Coordinates of C-alpha atoms and ligand atoms in Angstrom, one line a residue:
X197 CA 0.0 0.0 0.0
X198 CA 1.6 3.3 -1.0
X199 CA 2.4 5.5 1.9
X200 CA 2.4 9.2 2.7
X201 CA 6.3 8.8 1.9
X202 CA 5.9 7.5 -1.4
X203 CA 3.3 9.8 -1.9
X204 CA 4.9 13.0 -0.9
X205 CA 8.0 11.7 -3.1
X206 CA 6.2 11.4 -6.2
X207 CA 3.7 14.5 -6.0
X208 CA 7.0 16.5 -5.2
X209 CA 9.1 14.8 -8.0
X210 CA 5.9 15.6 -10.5
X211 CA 5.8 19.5 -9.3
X212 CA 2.1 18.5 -7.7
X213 CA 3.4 19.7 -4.3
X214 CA 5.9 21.3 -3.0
X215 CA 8.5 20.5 -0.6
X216 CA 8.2 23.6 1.5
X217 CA 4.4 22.6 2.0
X218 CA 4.6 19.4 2.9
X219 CA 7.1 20.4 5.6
X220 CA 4.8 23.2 7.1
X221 CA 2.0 20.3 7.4
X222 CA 4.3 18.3 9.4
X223 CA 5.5 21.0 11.3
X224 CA 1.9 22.3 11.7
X225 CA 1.1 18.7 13.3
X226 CA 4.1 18.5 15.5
X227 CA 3.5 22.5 17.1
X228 CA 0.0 21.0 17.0
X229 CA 0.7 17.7 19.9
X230 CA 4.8 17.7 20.3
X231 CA 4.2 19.4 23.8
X232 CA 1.8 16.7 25.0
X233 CA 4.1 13.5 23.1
X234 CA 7.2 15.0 23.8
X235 CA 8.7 12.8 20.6
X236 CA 12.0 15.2 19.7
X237 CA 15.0 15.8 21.8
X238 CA 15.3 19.0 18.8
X239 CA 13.1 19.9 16.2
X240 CA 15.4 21.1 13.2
X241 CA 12.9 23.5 11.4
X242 CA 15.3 26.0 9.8
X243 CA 17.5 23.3 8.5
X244 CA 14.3 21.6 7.3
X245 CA 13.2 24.9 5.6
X246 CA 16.4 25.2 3.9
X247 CA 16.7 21.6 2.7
X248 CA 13.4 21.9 1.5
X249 CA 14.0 25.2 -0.4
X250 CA 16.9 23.4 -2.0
X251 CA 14.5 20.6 -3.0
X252 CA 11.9 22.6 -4.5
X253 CA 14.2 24.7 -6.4
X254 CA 16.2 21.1 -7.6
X255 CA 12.4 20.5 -8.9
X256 CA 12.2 23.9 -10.7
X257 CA 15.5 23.4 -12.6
X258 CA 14.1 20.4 -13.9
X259 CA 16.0 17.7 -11.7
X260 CA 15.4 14.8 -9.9
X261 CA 15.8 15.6 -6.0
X262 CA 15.7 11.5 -5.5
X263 CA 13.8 8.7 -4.3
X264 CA 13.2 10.7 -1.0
X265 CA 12.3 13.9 -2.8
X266 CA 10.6 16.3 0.3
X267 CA 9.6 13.4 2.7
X268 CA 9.7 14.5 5.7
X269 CA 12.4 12.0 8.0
X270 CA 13.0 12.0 11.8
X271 CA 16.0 11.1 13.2
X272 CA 16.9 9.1 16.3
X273 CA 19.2 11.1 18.4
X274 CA 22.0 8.5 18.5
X275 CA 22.3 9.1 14.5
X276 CA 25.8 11.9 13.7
X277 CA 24.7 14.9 12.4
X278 CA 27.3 17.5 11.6
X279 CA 27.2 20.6 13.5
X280 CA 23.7 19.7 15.3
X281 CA 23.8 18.3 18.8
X282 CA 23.6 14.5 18.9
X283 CA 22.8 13.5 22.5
X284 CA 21.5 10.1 22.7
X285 CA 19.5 11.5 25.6
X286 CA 22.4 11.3 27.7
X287 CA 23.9 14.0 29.9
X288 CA 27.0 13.2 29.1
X289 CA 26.8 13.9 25.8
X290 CA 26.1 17.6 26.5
X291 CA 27.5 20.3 24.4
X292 CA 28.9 17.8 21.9
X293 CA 28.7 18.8 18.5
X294 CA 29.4 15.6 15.4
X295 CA 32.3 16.4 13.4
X296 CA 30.4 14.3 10.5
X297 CA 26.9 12.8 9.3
X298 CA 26.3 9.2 9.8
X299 CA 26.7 7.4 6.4
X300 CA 22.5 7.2 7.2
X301 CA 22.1 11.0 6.9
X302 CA 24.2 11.5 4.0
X303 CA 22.4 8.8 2.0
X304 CA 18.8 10.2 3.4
X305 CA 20.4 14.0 2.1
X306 CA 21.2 12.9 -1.0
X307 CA 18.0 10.8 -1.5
X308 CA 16.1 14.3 -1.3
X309 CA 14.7 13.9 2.4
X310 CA 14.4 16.4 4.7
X311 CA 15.3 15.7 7.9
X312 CA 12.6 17.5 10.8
X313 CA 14.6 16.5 13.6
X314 CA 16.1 14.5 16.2
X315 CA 14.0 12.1 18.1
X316 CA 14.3 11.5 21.9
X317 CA 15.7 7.8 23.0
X318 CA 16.4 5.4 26.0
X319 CA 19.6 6.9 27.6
X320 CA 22.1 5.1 24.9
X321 CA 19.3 3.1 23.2
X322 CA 19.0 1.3 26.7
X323 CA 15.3 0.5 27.6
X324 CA 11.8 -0.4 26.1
X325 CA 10.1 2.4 26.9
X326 CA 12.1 6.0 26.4
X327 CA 11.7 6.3 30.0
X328 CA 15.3 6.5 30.8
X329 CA 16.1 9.4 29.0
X330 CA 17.7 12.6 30.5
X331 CA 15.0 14.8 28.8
X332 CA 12.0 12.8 30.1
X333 CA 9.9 10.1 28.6
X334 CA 8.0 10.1 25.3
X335 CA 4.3 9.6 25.7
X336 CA 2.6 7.0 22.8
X337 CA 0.0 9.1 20.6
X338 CA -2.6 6.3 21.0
X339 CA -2.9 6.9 25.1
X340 CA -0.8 9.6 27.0
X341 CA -0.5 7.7 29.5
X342 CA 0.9 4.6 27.9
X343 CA 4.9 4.5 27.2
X344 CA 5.4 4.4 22.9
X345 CA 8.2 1.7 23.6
X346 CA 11.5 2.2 23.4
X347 CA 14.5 2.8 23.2
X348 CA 13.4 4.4 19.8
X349 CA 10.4 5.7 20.9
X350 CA 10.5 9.4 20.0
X351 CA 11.5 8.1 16.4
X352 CA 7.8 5.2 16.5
X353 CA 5.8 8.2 18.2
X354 CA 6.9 11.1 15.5
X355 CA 5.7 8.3 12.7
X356 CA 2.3 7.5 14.7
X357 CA 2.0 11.0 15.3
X358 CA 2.1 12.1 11.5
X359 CA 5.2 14.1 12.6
X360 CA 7.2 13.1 9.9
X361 CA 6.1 10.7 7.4
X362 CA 9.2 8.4 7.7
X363 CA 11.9 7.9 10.8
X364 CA 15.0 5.7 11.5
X365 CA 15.9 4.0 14.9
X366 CA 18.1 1.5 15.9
X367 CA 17.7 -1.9 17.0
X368 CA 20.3 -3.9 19.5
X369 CA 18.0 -6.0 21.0
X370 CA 13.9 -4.8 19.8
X371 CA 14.6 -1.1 19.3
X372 CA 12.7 -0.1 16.0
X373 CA 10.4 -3.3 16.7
X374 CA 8.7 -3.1 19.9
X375 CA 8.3 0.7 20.2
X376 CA 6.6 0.5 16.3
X377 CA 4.3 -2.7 17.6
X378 CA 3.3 -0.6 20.6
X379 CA 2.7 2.5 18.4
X380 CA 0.8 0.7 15.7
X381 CA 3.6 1.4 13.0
X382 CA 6.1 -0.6 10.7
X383 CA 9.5 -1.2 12.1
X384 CA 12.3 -2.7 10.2
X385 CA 15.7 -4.5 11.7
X386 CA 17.7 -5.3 8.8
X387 CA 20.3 -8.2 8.3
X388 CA 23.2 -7.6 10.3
X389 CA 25.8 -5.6 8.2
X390 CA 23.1 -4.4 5.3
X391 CA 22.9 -0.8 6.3
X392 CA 26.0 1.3 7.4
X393 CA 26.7 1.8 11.3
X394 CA 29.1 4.9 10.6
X395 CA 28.0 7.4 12.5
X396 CA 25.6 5.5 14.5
X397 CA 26.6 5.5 18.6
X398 CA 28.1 2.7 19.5
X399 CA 25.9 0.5 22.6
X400 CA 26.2 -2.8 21.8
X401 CA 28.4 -3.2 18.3
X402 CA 27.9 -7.5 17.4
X403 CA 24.2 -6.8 17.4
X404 CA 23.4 -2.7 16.7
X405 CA 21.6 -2.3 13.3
X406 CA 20.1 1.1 11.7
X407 CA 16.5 0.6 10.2
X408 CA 13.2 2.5 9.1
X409 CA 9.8 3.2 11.0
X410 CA 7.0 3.8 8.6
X411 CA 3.5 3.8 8.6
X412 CA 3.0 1.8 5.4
X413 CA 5.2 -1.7 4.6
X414 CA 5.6 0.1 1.2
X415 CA 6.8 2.9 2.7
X416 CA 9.9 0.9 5.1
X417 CA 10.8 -0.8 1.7
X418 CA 11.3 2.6 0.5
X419 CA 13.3 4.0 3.2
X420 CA 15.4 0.5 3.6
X421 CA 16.1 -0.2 0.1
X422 CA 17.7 4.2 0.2
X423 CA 19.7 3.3 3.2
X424 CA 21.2 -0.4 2.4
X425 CA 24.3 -1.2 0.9
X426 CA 28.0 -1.2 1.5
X427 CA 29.9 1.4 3.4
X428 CA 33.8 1.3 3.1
X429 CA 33.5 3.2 6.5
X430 CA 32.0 0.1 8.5
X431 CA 34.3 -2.8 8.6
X432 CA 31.0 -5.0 9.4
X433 CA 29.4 -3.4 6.5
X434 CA 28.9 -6.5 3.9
X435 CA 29.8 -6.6 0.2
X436 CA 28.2 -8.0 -2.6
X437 CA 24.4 -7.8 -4.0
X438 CA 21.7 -6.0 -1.5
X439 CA 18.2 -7.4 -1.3
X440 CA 15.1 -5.3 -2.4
X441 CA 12.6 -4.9 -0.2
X442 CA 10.8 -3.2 -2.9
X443 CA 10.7 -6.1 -5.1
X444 CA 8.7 -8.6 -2.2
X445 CA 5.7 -6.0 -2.0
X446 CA 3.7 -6.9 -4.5
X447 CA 4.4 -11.2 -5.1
X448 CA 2.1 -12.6 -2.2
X449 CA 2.6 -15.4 -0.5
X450 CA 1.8 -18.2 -2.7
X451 CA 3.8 -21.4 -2.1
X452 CA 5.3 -20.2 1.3
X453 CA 6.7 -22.2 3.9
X454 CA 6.2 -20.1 7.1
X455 CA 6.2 -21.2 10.6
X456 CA 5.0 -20.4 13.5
X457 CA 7.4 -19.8 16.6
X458 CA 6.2 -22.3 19.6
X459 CA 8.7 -20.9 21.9
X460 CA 7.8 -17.3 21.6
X461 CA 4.4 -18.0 21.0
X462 CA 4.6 -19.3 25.0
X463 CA 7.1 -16.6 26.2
X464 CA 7.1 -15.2 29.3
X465 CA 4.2 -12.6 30.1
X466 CA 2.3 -13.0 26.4
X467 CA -1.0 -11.7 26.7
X468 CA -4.1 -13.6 25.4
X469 CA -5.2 -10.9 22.9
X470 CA -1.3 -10.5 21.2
X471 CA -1.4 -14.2 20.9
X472 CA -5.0 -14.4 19.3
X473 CA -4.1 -11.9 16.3
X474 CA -0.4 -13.6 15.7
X475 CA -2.9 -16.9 15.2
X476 CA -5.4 -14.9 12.8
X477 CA -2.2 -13.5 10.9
X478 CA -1.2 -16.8 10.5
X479 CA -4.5 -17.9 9.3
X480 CA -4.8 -14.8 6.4
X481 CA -1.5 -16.2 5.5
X482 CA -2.8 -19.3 5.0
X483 CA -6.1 -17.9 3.0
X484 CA -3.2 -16.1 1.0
X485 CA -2.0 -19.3 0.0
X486 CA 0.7 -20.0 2.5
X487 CA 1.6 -23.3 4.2
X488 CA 1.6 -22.7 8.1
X489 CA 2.9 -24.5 10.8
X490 CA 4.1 -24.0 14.5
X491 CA 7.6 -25.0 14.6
X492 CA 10.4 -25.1 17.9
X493 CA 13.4 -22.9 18.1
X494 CA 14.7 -24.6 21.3
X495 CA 17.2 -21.8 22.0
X496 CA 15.0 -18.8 21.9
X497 CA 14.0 -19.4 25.1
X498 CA 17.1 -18.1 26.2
X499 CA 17.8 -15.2 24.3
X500 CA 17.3 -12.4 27.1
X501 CA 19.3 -14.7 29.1
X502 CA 22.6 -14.6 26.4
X503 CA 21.9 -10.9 25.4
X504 CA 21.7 -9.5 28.8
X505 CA 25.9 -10.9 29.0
X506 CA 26.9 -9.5 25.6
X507 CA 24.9 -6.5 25.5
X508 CA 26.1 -5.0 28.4
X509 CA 29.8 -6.3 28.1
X510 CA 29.8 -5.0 24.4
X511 CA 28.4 -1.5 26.1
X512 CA 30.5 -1.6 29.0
X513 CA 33.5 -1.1 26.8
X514 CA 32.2 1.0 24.4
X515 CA 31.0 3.6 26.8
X516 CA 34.5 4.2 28.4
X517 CA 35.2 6.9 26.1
X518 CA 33.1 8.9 27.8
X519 CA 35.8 10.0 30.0
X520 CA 35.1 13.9 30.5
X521 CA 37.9 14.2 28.1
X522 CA 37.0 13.5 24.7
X523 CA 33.2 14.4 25.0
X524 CA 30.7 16.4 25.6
X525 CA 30.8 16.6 29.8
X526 CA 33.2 17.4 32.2
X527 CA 32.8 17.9 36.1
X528 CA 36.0 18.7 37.3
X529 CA 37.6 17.1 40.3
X530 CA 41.1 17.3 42.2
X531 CA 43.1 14.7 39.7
X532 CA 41.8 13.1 36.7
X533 CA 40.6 10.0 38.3
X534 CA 38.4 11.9 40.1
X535 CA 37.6 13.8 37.6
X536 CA 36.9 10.4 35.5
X537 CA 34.3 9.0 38.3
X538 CA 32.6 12.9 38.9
X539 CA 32.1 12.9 35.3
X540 CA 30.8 9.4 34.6
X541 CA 28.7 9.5 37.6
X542 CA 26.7 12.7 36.7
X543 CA 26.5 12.0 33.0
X544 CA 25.6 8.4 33.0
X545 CA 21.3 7.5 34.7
X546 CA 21.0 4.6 36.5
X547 CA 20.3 2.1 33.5
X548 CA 23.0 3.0 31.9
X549 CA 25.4 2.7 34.9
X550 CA 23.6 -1.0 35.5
X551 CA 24.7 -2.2 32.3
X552 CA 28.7 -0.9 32.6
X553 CA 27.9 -2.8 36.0
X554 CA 27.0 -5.5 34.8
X555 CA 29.2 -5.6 31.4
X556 CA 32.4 -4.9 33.5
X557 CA 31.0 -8.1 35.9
X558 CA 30.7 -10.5 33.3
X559 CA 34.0 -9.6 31.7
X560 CA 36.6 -9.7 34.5
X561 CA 39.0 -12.9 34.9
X562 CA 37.2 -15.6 36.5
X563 CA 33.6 -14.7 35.5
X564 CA 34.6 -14.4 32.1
X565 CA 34.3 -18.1 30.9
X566 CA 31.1 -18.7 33.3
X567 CA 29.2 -15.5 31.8
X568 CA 30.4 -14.0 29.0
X569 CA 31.9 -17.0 27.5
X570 CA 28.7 -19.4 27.9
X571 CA 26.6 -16.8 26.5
X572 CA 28.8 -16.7 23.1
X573 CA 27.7 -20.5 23.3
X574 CA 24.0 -20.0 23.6
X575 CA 23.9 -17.2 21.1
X576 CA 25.9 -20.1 18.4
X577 CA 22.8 -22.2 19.7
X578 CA 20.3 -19.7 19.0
X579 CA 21.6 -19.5 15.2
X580 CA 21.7 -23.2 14.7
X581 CA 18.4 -23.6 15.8
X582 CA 17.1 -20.7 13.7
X583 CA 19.6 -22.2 10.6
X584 CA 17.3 -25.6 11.4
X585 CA 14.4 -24.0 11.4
X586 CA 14.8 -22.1 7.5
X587 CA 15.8 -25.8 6.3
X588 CA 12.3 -26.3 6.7
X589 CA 10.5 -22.9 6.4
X590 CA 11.2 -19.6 4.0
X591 CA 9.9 -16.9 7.1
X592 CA 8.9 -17.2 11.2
X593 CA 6.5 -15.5 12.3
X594 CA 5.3 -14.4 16.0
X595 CA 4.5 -11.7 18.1
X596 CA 6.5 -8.7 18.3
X597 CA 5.7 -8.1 21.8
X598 CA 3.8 -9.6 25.3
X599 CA 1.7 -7.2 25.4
X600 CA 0.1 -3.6 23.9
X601 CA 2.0 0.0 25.1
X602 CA 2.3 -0.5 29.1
X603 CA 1.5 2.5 31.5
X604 CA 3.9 5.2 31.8
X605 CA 6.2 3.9 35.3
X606 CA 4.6 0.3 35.4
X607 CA 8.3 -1.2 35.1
X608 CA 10.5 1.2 35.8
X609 CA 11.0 -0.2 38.9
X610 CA 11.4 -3.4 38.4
X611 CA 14.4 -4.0 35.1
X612 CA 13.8 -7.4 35.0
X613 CA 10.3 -7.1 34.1
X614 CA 11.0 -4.4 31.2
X615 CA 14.3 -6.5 29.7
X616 CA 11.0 -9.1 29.5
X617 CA 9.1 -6.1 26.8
X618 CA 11.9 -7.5 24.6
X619 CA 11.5 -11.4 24.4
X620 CA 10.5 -12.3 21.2
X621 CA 12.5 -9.7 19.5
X622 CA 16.0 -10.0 20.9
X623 CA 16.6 -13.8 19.2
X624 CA 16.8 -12.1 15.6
X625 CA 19.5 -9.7 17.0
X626 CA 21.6 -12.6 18.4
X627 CA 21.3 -14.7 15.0
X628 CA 22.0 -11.1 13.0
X629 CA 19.1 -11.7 11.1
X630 CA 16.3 -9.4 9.9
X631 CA 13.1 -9.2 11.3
X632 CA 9.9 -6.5 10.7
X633 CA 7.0 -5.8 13.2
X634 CA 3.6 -5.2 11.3
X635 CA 0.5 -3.5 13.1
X636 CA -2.2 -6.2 12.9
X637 CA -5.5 -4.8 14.8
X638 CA -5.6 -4.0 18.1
X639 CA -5.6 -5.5 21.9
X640 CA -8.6 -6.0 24.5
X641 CA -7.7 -2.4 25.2
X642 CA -7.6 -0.9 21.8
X643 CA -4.6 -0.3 21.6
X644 CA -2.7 -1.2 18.4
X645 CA -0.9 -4.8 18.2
X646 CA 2.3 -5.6 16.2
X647 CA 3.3 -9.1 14.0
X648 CA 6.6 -9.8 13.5
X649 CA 8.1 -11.6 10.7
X650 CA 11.5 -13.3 10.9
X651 CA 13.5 -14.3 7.7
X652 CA 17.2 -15.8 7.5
X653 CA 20.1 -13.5 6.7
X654 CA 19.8 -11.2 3.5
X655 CA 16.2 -12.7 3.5
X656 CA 14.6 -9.0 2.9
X657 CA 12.7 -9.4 -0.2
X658 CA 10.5 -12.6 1.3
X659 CA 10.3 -11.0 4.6
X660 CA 8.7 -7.7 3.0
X661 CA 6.9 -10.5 0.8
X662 CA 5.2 -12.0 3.7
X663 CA 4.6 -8.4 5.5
X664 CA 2.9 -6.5 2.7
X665 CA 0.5 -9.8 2.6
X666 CA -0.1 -9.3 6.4
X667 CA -0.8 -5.7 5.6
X668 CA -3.6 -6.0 3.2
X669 CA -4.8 -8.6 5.5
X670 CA -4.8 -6.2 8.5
X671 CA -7.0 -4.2 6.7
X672 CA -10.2 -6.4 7.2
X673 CA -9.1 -5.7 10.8
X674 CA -10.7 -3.1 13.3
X675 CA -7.5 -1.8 14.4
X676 CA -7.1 1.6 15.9
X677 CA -6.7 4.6 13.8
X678 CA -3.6 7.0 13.4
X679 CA -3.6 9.5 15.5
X680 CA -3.1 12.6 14.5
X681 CA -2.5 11.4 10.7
X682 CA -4.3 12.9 7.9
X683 CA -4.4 11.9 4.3
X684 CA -0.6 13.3 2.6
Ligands
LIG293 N1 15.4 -3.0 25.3 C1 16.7 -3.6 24.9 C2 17.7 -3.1 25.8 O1 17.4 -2.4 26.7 C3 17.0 -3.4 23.5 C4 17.4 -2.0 23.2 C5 17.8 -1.7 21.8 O2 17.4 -2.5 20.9 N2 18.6 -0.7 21.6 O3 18.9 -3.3 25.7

């Protein structure tokens, strides 16, 4: 189904509309709710204006602005800009200013997009719910008094919103998944090593991917297929041929193999009504001429077990260089090891410091082997069973999350209970593997509910195959409307 970002592309790359307007709709709708949703750390309407300009006057001279032409694009605040604060809602990022874009923001430029802003985040992309930022939680458009999701949850709330018609996150563990389940949007995690990292802050490196939110499947394929490809400036960035996502939209389902997770279809916490649509999506793949079946991924069960090890040991060492020296923050103190711990103990919240805790923990001689080590093993477990499982089956589908958006503070006290918010989408992280959340009706409480669909490495174009099947099947569905959206 074409989206608003397709849409805007083509009426501005026709001279129907112009870039300029399409921009002061968007900007119209975020002075309209932004106070009450609180989805940007900045709004970046000047730059917007002028990139705009230069895409309206590309127009006028008779060329092709790109792909992108005038959509409007949000940014999550872990993404380099030059010259434009880049704070991954951190305090310790204060006053720091990029030297460079990320490799994402020069290929969204050049594609013609205009960039609105940059979106608020879980302190360093750690959390489900964009309540541990510095700057204050993000509230999900559907219900002010749910969380969106997290940690891309100003990036899934600007989308649902109608803030911008497209918006990037990143995913470590569920990041662009669960917050765009929870806010009834698509969210896209890509293969491992498909879309550049450069320029992307570092939290947890072996499983950190960049990827799209969207309110359209058409619309992610858009923004995914602008942003893949190699990057000489990410040594994990692979070579060779790049999927289309583009190309699975409109080839159904027919003859599909696709099965049906037993393991996170049981996960803990899974709420009745998340489990009753993943059946009914798996029955309008079936009417769509798909073979399903429920199939067992043994060592699922025990991916928040093994990412709650190599997550935080991967971000315990890559947050060092936040030392007071090289960024952003300094508190001073009477030598520079006291100047180290003032620094890193103001600028780091208390998530964040958990995971160097725990990271550091599960790294140190003698715990190494017993933590760190084992869950290396479990995560080689977790991609032989998924490796089984595609012998047998071209995509995997479950739910994307438990349960709908939770209330504002229901688990902030309790960590355990919101690393839970990420069970069934942490596997595909471990296994480097891409997997998309699609919003399929909504929940008991009307709130919107997301599908997720898992394909094997580089396996975009079925994935997007399977997801744009699940989209004109949602249809039929009373699910709750956009808030805040109006036709582009
Ligand atoms: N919620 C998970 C965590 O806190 C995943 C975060 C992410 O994907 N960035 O680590």
């Amino acid at each position: 189904m074409t989206g608003p970002g397709g849409a805007i592309a083509a009426d501005v790359r026709a001279g129907r509309r112009t870039a300029r307007d399409v921009l002061e709709d968007h900007l119209g709708r975020i002075e309209g709710r932004e106070a009450e949703i609180h989805a940007f750390n900045r709004v970046l309407a000047d730059e917007a204006r002028s990139a705009a300009g230069e895409v309206d006057r590309a127009v006028a001279a008779g060329q092709d602005p790109g792909p992108l032409a005038g959509v409007p694009v949000a940014l999550k605040d872990n993404l380099c800009t030059r010259g434009i604060p880049t704070t991954c809602s951190s305090r310790i990022l204060d006053g720091w200013l990029p030297p460079y874009d990320a490799t994402v923001v020069s290929q969204l430029r050049r594609a013609g997009a205009v960039i609105v802003g940059k979106t608020n985040l879980d302190e360093f992309a750690m959390g489900s719910s964009t309540e541990n930022s510095a700057f204050g939680p993000t509230r999900n458009p559907h219900d002010l008094s749910r969380v969106p999701g997290g940690s891309s949850g100003g990036s899934a709330a600007s989308v649902a919103a109608g803030f911008s018609a497209l918006a990037l996150g990143s995913d470590t563990g569920g990041s662009i998944r669960q917050p765009a389940a929870l806010c009834g949007v698509v969210g896209v995690k890509p293969t491992y090593g498909l879309v550049s990292r450069y320029g992307l802050v570092a939290f947890a490196s072996s499983l950190d991917q960049i990827g799209p939110f969207a309110t359209t499947v058409a619309d992610a394929a858009l923004l995914l297929d602008a942003i893949s490809g190699h990057d000489a400036m990410d040594s994990t960035s692979l070579p060779g041929e790049v999927p289309s996502a583009a190309a699975g939209l409109d080839q159904g389902v027919e003859g599909l193999s696709i099965g049906l997770i037993s393991e996170l279809m049981n996960a803990d916490g899974m709420e009745p009504d998340v489990l009753a649509r993943c059946r009914q999506a798996a029955d309008a793949l079936t009417a769509a001429g798909a073979k399903v079946d429920e199939v067992s991924v043994p060592a699922v069960a025990f991916g928040v077990t093994a990412y709650y090890l190599i997550a935080p040991a991967e971000a315990s060492s890559n947050l060092a260089r936040y030392d007071g020296v090289r960024y952003g923050l300094r508190v001073p103190g009477t030598d520079i090891t006291a100047m180290y711990g003032a620094t890193r103990s103001a600028g780091f919240g208390a998530e964040v410091k958990r995971r160097i805790m725990l990271g550091t923990y599960a790294l140190s001689a003698g715990y190494y082997d017993a933590y760190y080590g084992k869950a290396q093993r479990v995560r080689t477990l977790i991609v032989r069973d998924f490796e089984a499982a595609y012998e047998r089956f071209d995509v995997l589908l479950a739910p994307t999350t438990p349960s709908t958006a939770f209330e504002i503070g229901a688990k902030t006290g309790d960590p355990l209970a919101m690393y839970l918010s990420d069970v069934c989408t942490i596997p595909s992280n471990l296994a480097g593997h891409p997997a998309m959340t699609v919003p399929f009706g909504g929940g008991d409480d009307g709130l919107p509910i997301g599908v997720q669909v898992l394909a094997p490495a580089l396996g975009e174009t079925v994935m997007f195959r399977v997801a744009a099947t699940l989209e004109r099947a949602a249809l039929g569905q009373a699910g709750p409307d956009r808030p805040g959206e109006t036709a582009p």
